[in-house]
Amino acid sequence: MIDLLLGLQWGDEGKGKIVDVLTKNYDIIARFQGGPNAGHTLIFDGNKHVLHTIPSGIFHKNAINIVGNGVVIDPVIFKRELENLSKYNIDFKSKLLISRKAHIILPTHRLLDAASETMKGKAKIGSTLKGIGPTYMDKTGRNGFRIGDLDFDNWKNKYQKLAKKHLKLIDFYDIDIQFDLNELESEFFEAIEVLKKLTFIDSEEYINNALNNGKTILAEGAQGSLLDVDFGTYPYVTSSNTTAAGACTGLGVAPNKIGEVFGIFKAYVTRVGSGPFPTELFDEDGKTMSKVGHEFGATTGRPRRCGWLDLVALKYAVQINGVSQLMMMKGDVLSGFETLKACTSYNYKGKEISYLPYNIEEDNVSVNYTKVNGWKEDLTKMTKADELPKNLNDYISFIENFVNVPIKIVSVGPDRKQTIMK
Ligand code: GDP
Ligand code: IMO
Ligand code: MG
């Protein structure tokens, strides 16, 4: 069976940490969507690693890591990721496999991302500027440049045809955008040569064979459900399906092969980039979350917006994904709050509702909170479920009752070891 691990909010829930913790139970870890817009942080043995494209199982000898067909790869960033891991003596050739059907991010995709954002002005998405949107546009527009193209001698012609189109589009945007194409291309071509040393596979075949042979697979989501291109807060979303269905299309596995669906969420909510955020805090409470939780983007370094847990949105994400087990992260950050609040309904067009409507912009939606008693204890040294304070257990039960799914892991710090199984 293949299990899925999916972020249920606006990303940065702690997916990287938990994939790393769970990898010992799996033969294969596979990314199925997104690209280097992701930043997945792993902390162990006093070291911190941020992975962008490489799956978070890479530090474990037992597992093969696959970059699936649904992922978009920037060779330049990929090369840098490999370099950052060089001291670990990982045998990338056998441990890191790349789908031939994954699409490649060109330097000009990044320029187009920037041009599009500039044109939008105040309405910009707040994208990570990694070229994600334009690359998926070329994929669905049937113009994309794929990893498998590199197996053929004429790949540079394909590249050039697409890059030429992009340069025309950049002209069309009519904005001042400075770049040195020669420099960008030499860096890109150099990185392609590094990529070509890795193993390219027909990943859908590989993965289905593995499943037929009884291997266990964990699919690692990127971003979160509220950034899903269909079900997120459109247009302030990313350009892929971050939800469970995305694992089927992003790896080539059938829905009936899916086992557990692990849904991961923070005990509060963060969002980086633009877009609606009904429970956002602008007061001292929000500042405390930001400070104690070190809420800065792992990819862009931008401050993350913070707010109370939104149970309406969480329930929606649980439903869309068919979540079977929950994992609650960063409860330690809330230690010391006298009272916690959780959003349990919205006011929308004069009615109280408990689902996510078409538009959750501030003008349409206001929130109703339920108050819960906070806890004072420092959780970060706790290792067992029976050490958790009563008020935290009450918070957990309250969430479980609202969304109707059990919380099986409580994370009490960023380190691999700060993970409590319930
Ligand atoms: P991802 O994108 O979902 O993998 O998450 P990120 O790595 O972008 O952001 C999660 C951040 O929270 C990282 O800095 C982690 O080291 C940190 N983190 C993860 N779990 C916990 C936790 O339980 N407590 C605290 N304090 N930090 C955590
Ligand atoms: P991980 O996997 C948080 C956000 C961006 C922006 C929007 C679109 O680390 O959780 P894009 O570059 O995808 O076109 O940006 O999505 N975003 C993320 N926010 N975590 C991420 O990934 C994100 N990836 C994209 O900030 O608002
Ligand atoms: Mg992240």
GROMACS .gro file of C-alpha atoms and ligand atoms in nm:
model
  478
    1MET     CA    1   0.000   0.000   0.000
    2ILE     CA    2   0.096   0.361  -0.037
    3ASP     CA    3   0.036   0.596   0.255
    4LEU     CA    4   0.009   0.971   0.204
    5LEU     CA    5   0.137   1.252   0.422
    6LEU     CA    6  -0.041   1.577   0.343
    7GLY     CA    7  -0.029   1.930   0.481
    8LEU     CA    8  -0.379   2.044   0.579
    9GLN     CA    9  -0.323   2.420   0.604
   10TRP     CA   10  -0.126   2.672   0.396
   11GLY     CA   11   0.198   2.474   0.401
   12ASP     CA   12   0.490   2.458   0.645
   13GLU     CA   13   0.303   2.230   0.884
   14GLY     CA   14   0.617   2.026   0.949
   15LYS     CA   15   0.587   1.767   0.672
   16GLY     CA   16   0.963   1.728   0.631
   17LYS     CA   17   1.014   1.653   0.999
   18ILE     CA   18   0.745   1.386   1.011
   19VAL     CA   19   0.848   1.218   0.685
   20ASP     CA   20   1.197   1.189   0.831
   21VAL     CA   21   1.053   1.038   1.152
   22LEU     CA   22   0.838   0.786   0.960
   23THR     CA   23   1.091   0.683   0.694
   24LYS     CA   24   1.217   0.389   0.901
   25ASN     CA   25   0.880   0.221   0.833
   26TYR     CA   26   0.896   0.255   0.453
   27ASP     CA   27   1.089   0.120   0.155
   28ILE     CA   28   1.021   0.421  -0.066
   29ILE     CA   29   0.956   0.791  -0.005
   30ALA     CA   30   0.810   0.976  -0.304
   31ARG     CA   31   0.735   1.341  -0.375
   32PHE     CA   32   0.436   1.377  -0.608
   33GLN     CA   33   0.382   1.748  -0.675
   34GLY     CA   34   0.522   2.095  -0.631
   35GLY     CA   35   0.884   2.183  -0.673
   36PRO     CA   36   1.143   2.404  -0.508
   37ASN     CA   37   0.868   2.634  -0.380
   38ALA     CA   38   0.868   2.381  -0.095
   39GLY     CA   39   1.106   2.407   0.198
   40HIS     CA   40   1.101   2.102   0.424
   41THR     CA   41   1.305   2.133   0.742
   42LEU     CA   42   1.467   1.837   0.916
   43ILE     CA   43   1.657   1.867   1.243
   44PHE     CA   44   1.857   1.583   1.396
   45ASP     CA   45   2.192   1.533   1.572
   46GLY     CA   46   2.220   1.909   1.610
   47ASN     CA   47   2.206   1.971   1.234
   48LYS     CA   48   1.936   2.145   1.034
   49HIS     CA   49   1.860   2.066   0.669
   50VAL     CA   50   1.614   2.232   0.437
   51LEU     CA   51   1.511   2.019   0.139
   52HIS     CA   52   1.330   2.169  -0.159
   53THR     CA   53   1.293   1.895  -0.420
   54ILE     CA   54   1.465   1.593  -0.270
   55PRO     CA   55   1.229   1.379  -0.060
   56SER     CA   56   1.272   1.394   0.318
   57GLY     CA   57   1.366   1.025   0.345
   58ILE     CA   58   1.709   1.090   0.196
   59PHE     CA   59   1.900   1.058   0.525
   60HIS     CA   60   1.786   0.700   0.586
   61LYS     CA   61   1.978   0.410   0.437
   62ASN     CA   62   1.674   0.182   0.418
   63ALA     CA   63   1.472   0.394   0.178
   64ILE     CA   64   1.473   0.477  -0.191
   65ASN     CA   65   1.365   0.835  -0.264
   66ILE     CA   66   1.167   0.915  -0.577
   67VAL     CA   67   1.092   1.249  -0.737
   68GLY     CA   68   0.763   1.168  -0.910
   69ASN     CA   69   0.616   1.274  -1.244
   70GLY     CA   70   0.397   1.540  -1.082
   71VAL     CA   71   0.697   1.734  -0.950
   72VAL     CA   72   0.862   2.025  -1.131
   73ILE     CA   73   1.241   2.032  -1.105
   74ASP     CA   74   1.477   2.327  -1.123
   75PRO     CA   75   1.815   2.171  -1.211
   76VAL     CA   76   2.003   2.465  -1.062
   77ILE     CA   77   1.833   2.431  -0.723
   78PHE     CA   78   1.855   2.052  -0.742
   79LYS     CA   79   2.231   2.071  -0.796
   80ARG     CA   80   2.264   2.298  -0.495
   81GLU     CA   81   2.059   2.056  -0.284
   82LEU     CA   82   2.288   1.770  -0.384
   83GLU     CA   83   2.593   1.979  -0.295
   84ASN     CA   84   2.448   2.061   0.046
   85LEU     CA   85   2.418   1.689   0.116
   86SER     CA   86   2.764   1.598  -0.008
   87LYS     CA   87   2.910   1.537   0.340
   88TYR     CA   88   2.662   1.255   0.407
   89ASN     CA   89   2.808   1.018   0.147
   90ILE     CA   90   2.468   0.929   0.011
   91ASP     CA   91   2.473   0.708  -0.296
   92PHE     CA   92   2.243   0.927  -0.504
   93LYS     CA   93   2.269   0.705  -0.809
   94SER     CA   94   2.088   0.422  -0.629
   95LYS     CA   95   1.895   0.610  -0.358
   96LEU     CA   96   1.749   0.904  -0.549
   97LEU     CA   97   1.546   0.825  -0.860
   98ILE     CA   98   1.381   1.080  -1.086
   99SER     CA   99   1.074   1.033  -1.300
  100ARG     CA  100   1.129   1.085  -1.672
  101LYS     CA  101   0.788   1.251  -1.680
  102ALA     CA  102   0.874   1.523  -1.429
  103HIS     CA  103   0.884   1.868  -1.589
  104ILE     CA  104   1.187   2.096  -1.584
  105ILE     CA  105   1.181   2.456  -1.465
  106LEU     CA  106   1.373   2.675  -1.712
  107PRO     CA  107   1.548   2.995  -1.604
  108THR     CA  108   1.293   3.178  -1.819
  109HIS     CA  109   1.008   3.020  -1.620
  110ARG     CA  110   1.146   3.199  -1.318
  111LEU     CA  111   1.158   3.525  -1.512
  112LEU     CA  112   0.798   3.475  -1.625
  113ASP     CA  113   0.692   3.414  -1.265
  114ALA     CA  114   0.851   3.745  -1.164
  115ALA     CA  115   0.697   3.926  -1.462
  116SER     CA  116   0.351   3.793  -1.384
  117GLU     CA  117   0.379   3.897  -1.021
  118THR     CA  118   0.499   4.246  -1.114
  119MET     CA  119   0.209   4.288  -1.355
  120LYS     CA  120  -0.040   4.191  -1.084
  121GLY     CA  121   0.086   4.470  -0.857
  122LYS     CA  122  -0.107   4.472  -0.530
  123ALA     CA  123  -0.303   4.163  -0.633
  124LYS     CA  124   0.013   3.953  -0.659
  125ILE     CA  125  -0.001   3.595  -0.533
  126GLY     CA  126   0.317   3.636  -0.333
  127SER     CA  127   0.467   3.341  -0.518
  128THR     CA  128   0.805   3.203  -0.419
  129LEU     CA  129   0.934   3.323  -0.761
  130LYS     CA  130   1.065   2.975  -0.838
  131GLY     CA  131   0.883   2.955  -1.171
  132ILE     CA  132   0.624   2.707  -1.047
  133GLY     CA  133   0.313   2.860  -1.211
  134PRO     CA  134   0.469   2.909  -1.557
  135THR     CA  135   0.616   2.556  -1.555
  136TYR     CA  136   0.280   2.393  -1.477
  137MET     CA  137   0.121   2.620  -1.740
  138ASP     CA  138   0.361   2.479  -1.997
  139LYS     CA  139   0.283   2.128  -1.873
  140THR     CA  140  -0.094   2.162  -1.915
  141GLY     CA  141  -0.042   2.373  -2.228
  142ARG     CA  142   0.153   2.076  -2.369
  143ASN     CA  143   0.473   2.270  -2.427
  144GLY     CA  144   0.676   2.136  -2.135
  145PHE     CA  145   1.037   2.023  -2.125
  146ARG     CA  146   1.074   1.698  -1.932
  147ILE     CA  147   1.347   1.499  -1.760
  148GLY     CA  148   1.301   1.219  -2.015
  149ASP     CA  149   1.389   1.462  -2.295
  150LEU     CA  150   1.743   1.462  -2.159
  151ASP     CA  151   1.779   1.098  -2.273
  152PHE     CA  152   1.774   1.225  -2.633
  153ASP     CA  153   2.046   1.411  -2.820
  154ASN     CA  154   1.817   1.686  -2.944
  155TRP     CA  155   1.717   1.808  -2.597
  156LYS     CA  156   1.884   2.145  -2.645
  157ASN     CA  157   1.662   2.217  -2.946
  158LYS     CA  158   1.357   2.146  -2.733
  159TYR     CA  159   1.491   2.370  -2.460
  160GLN     CA  160   1.567   2.651  -2.704
  161LYS     CA  161   1.226   2.641  -2.866
  162LEU     CA  162   1.058   2.681  -2.529
  163ALA     CA  163   1.301   2.945  -2.402
  164LYS     CA  164   1.244   3.146  -2.723
  165LYS     CA  165   0.871   3.145  -2.661
  166HIS     CA  166   0.930   3.262  -2.306
  167LEU     CA  167   1.146   3.553  -2.418
  168LYS     CA  168   0.864   3.671  -2.644
  169LEU     CA  169   0.620   3.644  -2.353
  170ILE     CA  170   0.852   3.843  -2.129
  171ASP     CA  171   0.860   4.117  -2.395
  172PHE     CA  172   0.484   4.109  -2.403
  173TYR     CA  173   0.467   4.186  -2.030
  174ASP     CA  174   0.618   4.525  -2.102
  175ILE     CA  175   0.794   4.564  -1.768
  176ASP     CA  176   1.148   4.641  -1.677
  177ILE     CA  177   1.306   4.306  -1.598
  178GLN     CA  178   1.684   4.276  -1.605
  179PHE     CA  179   1.859   3.948  -1.675
  180ASP     CA  180   2.167   3.802  -1.837
  181LEU     CA  181   2.045   3.506  -2.041
  182ASN     CA  182   2.396   3.378  -2.112
  183GLU     CA  183   2.474   3.362  -1.744
  184LEU     CA  184   2.143   3.196  -1.661
  185GLU     CA  185   2.190   2.941  -1.940
  186SER     CA  186   2.544   2.848  -1.852
  187GLU     CA  187   2.439   2.784  -1.490
  188PHE     CA  188   2.137   2.586  -1.616
  189PHE     CA  189   2.333   2.370  -1.863
  190GLU     CA  190   2.596   2.297  -1.602
  191ALA     CA  191   2.326   2.184  -1.360
  192ILE     CA  192   2.163   1.968  -1.630
  193GLU     CA  193   2.491   1.777  -1.664
  194VAL     CA  194   2.487   1.705  -1.291
  195LEU     CA  195   2.124   1.592  -1.312
  196LYS     CA  196   2.208   1.359  -1.601
  197LYS     CA  197   2.443   1.165  -1.372
  198LEU     CA  198   2.144   1.057  -1.161
  199THR     CA  199   1.906   0.771  -1.240
  200PHE     CA  200   1.597   0.852  -1.448
  201ILE     CA  201   1.311   0.603  -1.427
  202ASP     CA  202   0.963   0.538  -1.559
  203SER     CA  203   0.841   0.600  -1.210
  204GLU     CA  204   0.480   0.483  -1.250
  205GLU     CA  205   0.613   0.144  -1.362
  206TYR     CA  206   0.872   0.134  -1.084
  207ILE     CA  207   0.622   0.231  -0.816
  208ASN     CA  208   0.351  -0.011  -0.925
  209ASN     CA  209   0.603  -0.295  -0.944
  210ALA     CA  210   0.717  -0.207  -0.595
  211LEU     CA  211   0.359  -0.212  -0.470
  212ASN     CA  212   0.295  -0.547  -0.639
  213ASN     CA  213   0.603  -0.681  -0.462
  214GLY     CA  214   0.473  -0.578  -0.122
  215LYS     CA  215   0.697  -0.273  -0.075
  216THR     CA  216   0.574   0.010   0.145
  217ILE     CA  217   0.563   0.363   0.010
  218LEU     CA  218   0.507   0.699   0.175
  219ALA     CA  219   0.406   0.985  -0.053
  220GLU     CA  220   0.534   1.320   0.076
  221GLY     CA  221   0.308   1.613   0.000
  222ALA     CA  222   0.434   1.965  -0.052
  223GLN     CA  223   0.247   2.287   0.026
  224GLY     CA  224  -0.093   2.231   0.189
  225SER     CA  225  -0.459   2.169   0.108
  226LEU     CA  226  -0.552   2.536   0.124
  227LEU     CA  227  -0.293   2.602  -0.149
  228ASP     CA  228  -0.441   2.334  -0.379
  229VAL     CA  229  -0.511   2.478  -0.725
  230ASP     CA  230  -0.870   2.345  -0.721
  231PHE     CA  231  -0.968   2.344  -0.355
  232GLY     CA  232  -0.749   2.612  -0.202
  233THR     CA  233  -0.809   2.984  -0.166
  234TYR     CA  234  -0.791   3.045  -0.541
  235PRO     CA  235  -0.624   3.242  -0.697
  236TYR     CA  236  -0.393   3.265  -0.395
  237VAL     CA  237  -0.277   2.906  -0.433
  238THR     CA  238   0.002   2.712  -0.593
  239SER     CA  239  -0.030   2.550  -0.935
  240SER     CA  240  -0.062   2.182  -0.842
  241ASN     CA  241  -0.304   1.952  -0.663
  242THR     CA  242  -0.162   1.928  -0.314
  243THR     CA  243  -0.449   1.707  -0.196
  244ALA     CA  244  -0.477   1.325  -0.192
  245ALA     CA  245  -0.585   1.300  -0.556
  246GLY     CA  246  -0.258   1.468  -0.653
  247ALA     CA  247  -0.069   1.163  -0.527
  248CYS     CA  248  -0.254   0.945  -0.781
  249THR     CA  249  -0.176   1.169  -1.077
  250GLY     CA  250   0.167   1.268  -0.947
  251LEU     CA  251   0.291   0.912  -0.906
  252GLY     CA  252   0.065   0.701  -1.125
  253VAL     CA  253  -0.093   0.504  -0.843
  254ALA     CA  254  -0.459   0.404  -0.839
  255PRO     CA  255  -0.686   0.527  -0.557
  256ASN     CA  256  -0.744   0.172  -0.431
  257LYS     CA  257  -0.372   0.141  -0.354
  258ILE     CA  258  -0.389   0.418  -0.095
  259GLY     CA  259  -0.367   0.303   0.267
  260GLU     CA  260  -0.341   0.557   0.546
  261VAL     CA  261  -0.381   0.927   0.478
  262PHE     CA  262  -0.182   1.119   0.738
  263GLY     CA  263  -0.298   1.478   0.774
  264ILE     CA  264  -0.055   1.717   0.936
  265PHE     CA  265  -0.144   2.053   1.091
  266LYS     CA  266   0.001   2.313   1.323
  267ALA     CA  267  -0.173   2.375   1.658
  268TYR     CA  268  -0.226   2.726   1.518
  269VAL     CA  269  -0.214   2.846   1.155
  270THR     CA  270   0.047   3.020   0.941
  271ARG     CA  271   0.045   3.150   0.589
  272VAL     CA  272   0.321   3.299   0.377
  273GLY     CA  273   0.234   3.505   0.070
  274SER     CA  274  -0.092   3.685  -0.009
  275GLY     CA  275  -0.451   3.571   0.020
  276PRO     CA  276  -0.734   3.545   0.270
  277PHE     CA  277  -0.668   3.415   0.623
  278PRO     CA  278  -0.981   3.449   0.839
  279THR     CA  279  -0.815   3.374   1.175
  280GLU     CA  280  -0.508   3.591   1.116
  281LEU     CA  281  -0.384   3.782   1.422
  282PHE     CA  282  -0.231   4.127   1.412
  283ASP     CA  283  -0.193   4.159   1.790
  284GLU     CA  284   0.055   4.044   2.055
  285ASP     CA  285  -0.075   3.685   2.038
  286GLY     CA  286   0.018   3.667   1.669
  287LYS     CA  287   0.357   3.819   1.741
  288THR     CA  288   0.419   3.562   2.016
  289MET     CA  289   0.339   3.274   1.779
  290SER     CA  290   0.570   3.421   1.516
  291LYS     CA  291   0.854   3.473   1.762
  292VAL     CA  292   0.830   3.150   1.962
  293GLY     CA  293   0.755   2.944   1.650
  294HIS     CA  294   1.033   3.110   1.445
  295GLU     CA  295   0.780   3.161   1.170
  296PHE     CA  296   0.992   3.255   0.870
  297GLY     CA  297   0.966   3.083   0.531
  298ALA     CA  298   1.217   2.799   0.483
  299THR     CA  299   1.244   2.883   0.111
  300THR     CA  300   1.214   3.261   0.093
  301GLY     CA  301   1.284   3.375   0.451
  302ARG     CA  302   0.966   3.586   0.445
  303PRO     CA  303   0.781   3.624   0.777
  304ARG     CA  304   0.484   3.389   0.800
  305ARG     CA  305   0.150   3.539   0.898
  306CYS     CA  306   0.011   3.372   1.214
  307GLY     CA  307  -0.336   3.309   1.354
  308TRP     CA  308  -0.558   3.083   1.563
  309LEU     CA  309  -0.644   2.731   1.456
  310ASP     CA  310  -0.924   2.730   1.198
  311LEU     CA  311  -1.125   2.412   1.258
  312VAL     CA  312  -1.370   2.489   0.977
  313ALA     CA  313  -1.083   2.491   0.728
  314LEU     CA  314  -0.922   2.188   0.895
  315LYS     CA  315  -1.243   1.985   0.868
  316TYR     CA  316  -1.270   2.082   0.501
  317ALA     CA  317  -0.914   1.962   0.437
  318VAL     CA  318  -0.978   1.639   0.627
  319GLN     CA  319  -1.280   1.574   0.406
  320ILE     CA  320  -1.114   1.655   0.072
  321ASN     CA  321  -0.821   1.426   0.153
  322GLY     CA  322  -0.996   1.145   0.337
  323VAL     CA  323  -0.756   1.187   0.628
  324SER     CA  324  -0.742   0.877   0.850
  325GLN     CA  325  -0.493   0.998   1.114
  326LEU     CA  326  -0.390   1.343   1.227
  327MET     CA  327  -0.057   1.479   1.345
  328MET     CA  328  -0.047   1.798   1.547
  329MET     CA  329   0.269   2.006   1.527
  330LYS     CA  330   0.414   2.291   1.730
  331GLY     CA  331   0.189   2.257   2.036
  332ASP     CA  332   0.500   2.365   2.231
  333VAL     CA  333   0.474   2.710   2.074
  334LEU     CA  334   0.138   2.767   2.246
  335SER     CA  335   0.270   2.696   2.600
  336GLY     CA  336   0.201   2.998   2.819
  337PHE     CA  337  -0.114   3.127   2.649
  338GLU     CA  338  -0.382   3.171   2.918
  339THR     CA  339  -0.662   3.100   2.671
  340LEU     CA  340  -0.656   2.959   2.320
  341LYS     CA  341  -0.914   3.023   2.054
  342ALA     CA  342  -1.022   2.798   1.770
  343CYS     CA  343  -1.252   2.902   1.489
  344THR     CA  344  -1.558   2.676   1.490
  345SER     CA  345  -1.784   2.860   1.242
  346TYR     CA  346  -1.789   3.142   0.990
  347ASN     CA  347  -2.044   3.417   0.938
  348TYR     CA  348  -2.110   3.427   0.566
  349LYS     CA  349  -2.378   3.631   0.390
  350GLY     CA  350  -2.572   3.677   0.714
  351LYS     CA  351  -2.562   3.307   0.806
  352GLU     CA  352  -2.350   3.100   1.043
  353ILE     CA  353  -2.187   2.817   0.849
  354SER     CA  354  -1.930   2.549   0.926
  355TYR     CA  355  -1.791   2.477   0.581
  356LEU     CA  356  -1.551   2.662   0.353
  357PRO     CA  357  -1.754   2.876   0.112
  358TYR     CA  358  -1.651   2.986  -0.239
  359ASN     CA  359  -1.478   3.296  -0.114
  360ILE     CA  360  -1.331   3.356   0.231
  361GLU     CA  361  -1.209   3.710   0.172
  362GLU     CA  362  -1.246   3.936   0.475
  363ASP     CA  363  -1.539   4.125   0.322
  364ASN     CA  364  -1.745   3.805   0.305
  365VAL     CA  365  -1.641   3.606   0.607
  366SER     CA  366  -1.595   3.672   0.977
  367VAL     CA  367  -1.512   3.405   1.232
  368ASN     CA  368  -1.667   3.272   1.553
  369TYR     CA  369  -1.430   3.134   1.811
  370THR     CA  370  -1.459   2.875   2.084
  371LYS     CA  371  -1.226   2.939   2.378
  372VAL     CA  372  -1.013   2.666   2.528
  373ASN     CA  373  -0.791   2.683   2.838
  374GLY     CA  374  -0.422   2.703   2.763
  375TRP     CA  375  -0.132   2.522   2.936
  376LYS     CA  376   0.183   2.657   3.096
  377GLU     CA  377   0.407   2.351   3.090
  378ASP     CA  378   0.713   2.337   2.865
  379LEU     CA  379   0.643   2.045   2.631
  380THR     CA  380   0.977   2.033   2.457
  381LYS     CA  381   1.139   1.776   2.689
  382MET     CA  382   0.839   1.546   2.701
  383THR     CA  383   0.870   1.210   2.530
  384LYS     CA  384   0.558   1.016   2.628
  385ALA     CA  385   0.187   1.075   2.581
  386ASP     CA  386   0.115   1.039   2.953
  387GLU     CA  387   0.338   1.339   3.029
  388LEU     CA  388   0.123   1.578   2.824
  389PRO     CA  389  -0.064   1.835   3.037
  390LYS     CA  390  -0.438   1.795   3.088
  391ASN     CA  391  -0.529   2.119   2.910
  392LEU     CA  392  -0.331   2.011   2.603
  393ASN     CA  393  -0.513   1.678   2.607
  394ASP     CA  394  -0.842   1.869   2.629
  395TYR     CA  395  -0.737   2.081   2.327
  396ILE     CA  396  -0.652   1.760   2.139
  397SER     CA  397  -0.988   1.597   2.227
  398PHE     CA  398  -1.171   1.912   2.125
  399ILE     CA  399  -1.004   1.905   1.781
  400GLU     CA  400  -1.059   1.531   1.738
  401ASN     CA  401  -1.428   1.566   1.820
  402PHE     CA  402  -1.470   1.854   1.577
  403VAL     CA  403  -1.308   1.687   1.278
  404ASN     CA  404  -1.383   1.328   1.378
  405VAL     CA  405  -1.034   1.189   1.319
  406PRO     CA  406  -0.783   1.083   1.589
  407ILE     CA  407  -0.457   1.271   1.651
  408LYS     CA  408  -0.184   1.004   1.658
  409ILE     CA  409   0.132   1.212   1.672
  410VAL     CA  410   0.197   1.522   1.882
  411SER     CA  411   0.514   1.708   1.790
  412VAL     CA  412   0.668   1.913   2.071
  413GLY     CA  413   0.975   2.062   1.905
  414PRO     CA  414   1.158   2.072   1.572
  415ASP     CA  415   1.399   1.786   1.645
  416ARG     CA  416   1.337   1.435   1.517
  417LYS     CA  417   1.330   1.317   1.880
  418GLN     CA  418   1.067   1.567   1.994
  419THR     CA  419   0.785   1.351   1.863
  420ILE     CA  420   0.523   1.183   2.080
  421MET     CA  421   0.326   0.885   1.950
  422LYS     CA  422  -0.019   0.853   2.101
  423GDP     P1  423   0.716   2.177   0.590
  423GDP     O1  424   0.727   2.265   0.472
  423GDP     O2  425   0.577   2.129   0.612
  423GDP     O3  426   0.815   2.065   0.590
  423GDP     O4  427   0.751   2.267   0.717
  423GDP     P2  428   0.871   2.374   0.728
  423GDP     O5  429   0.998   2.302   0.746
  423GDP     O6  430   0.864   2.474   0.619
  423GDP     O7  431   0.828   2.453   0.858
  423GDP     C1  432   0.810   2.390   0.980
  423GDP     C2  433   0.904   2.460   1.082
  423GDP     O8  434   0.866   2.424   1.213
  423GDP     C3  435   1.048   2.418   1.067
  423GDP     O9  436   1.129   2.524   1.106
  423GDP     C4  437   1.059   2.303   1.166
  423GDP    O10  438   1.192   2.284   1.213
  423GDP     C5  439   0.970   2.350   1.276
  423GDP     N1  440   0.899   2.246   1.353
  423GDP     C6  441   0.845   2.130   1.310
  423GDP     N2  442   0.776   2.069   1.408
  423GDP     C7  443   0.787   2.148   1.516
  423GDP     C8  444   0.736   2.142   1.650
  423GDP    O11  445   0.664   2.051   1.690
  423GDP     N3  446   0.768   2.246   1.734
  423GDP     C9  447   0.846   2.350   1.695
  423GDP     N4  448   0.870   2.446   1.783
  423GDP     N5  449   0.894   2.360   1.571
  423GDP    C10  450   0.865   2.261   1.482
  424IMO     P1  451   0.596   2.372   0.180
  424IMO     O1  452   0.603   2.243   0.102
  424IMO     C1  453   0.416   2.764   0.233
  424IMO     C2  454   0.283   2.970  -0.131
  424IMO     C3  455   0.357   3.096  -0.170
  424IMO     C4  456   0.246   3.170  -0.241
  424IMO     C5  457   0.169   3.060  -0.311
  424IMO     C6  458   0.209   3.040  -0.456
  424IMO     O2  459   0.727   2.414   0.237
  424IMO     O3  460   0.486   2.367   0.278
  424IMO     P2  461   0.420   2.940  -0.582
  424IMO     O4  462   0.566   2.971  -0.569
  424IMO     O5  463   0.385   2.798  -0.551
  424IMO     O6  464   0.362   2.984  -0.712
  424IMO     O7  465   0.349   3.029  -0.469
  424IMO     O8  466   0.197   2.942  -0.239
  424IMO     N1  467   0.370   2.852  -0.112
  424IMO     C7  468   0.401   2.799   0.007
  424IMO     N2  469   0.371   2.842   0.132
  424IMO     N3  470   0.484   2.650   0.214
  424IMO     C8  471   0.511   2.604   0.090
  424IMO     O9  472   0.565   2.482   0.067
  424IMO     C9  473   0.474   2.683  -0.021
  424IMO     N4  474   0.486   2.670  -0.155
  424IMO    C10  475   0.421   2.773  -0.209
  424IMO    O10  476   0.405   3.165  -0.058
  424IMO    O11  477   0.159   3.228  -0.144
  425MG      MG  478   0.796   2.459   0.423
   0.00000   0.00000   0.00000
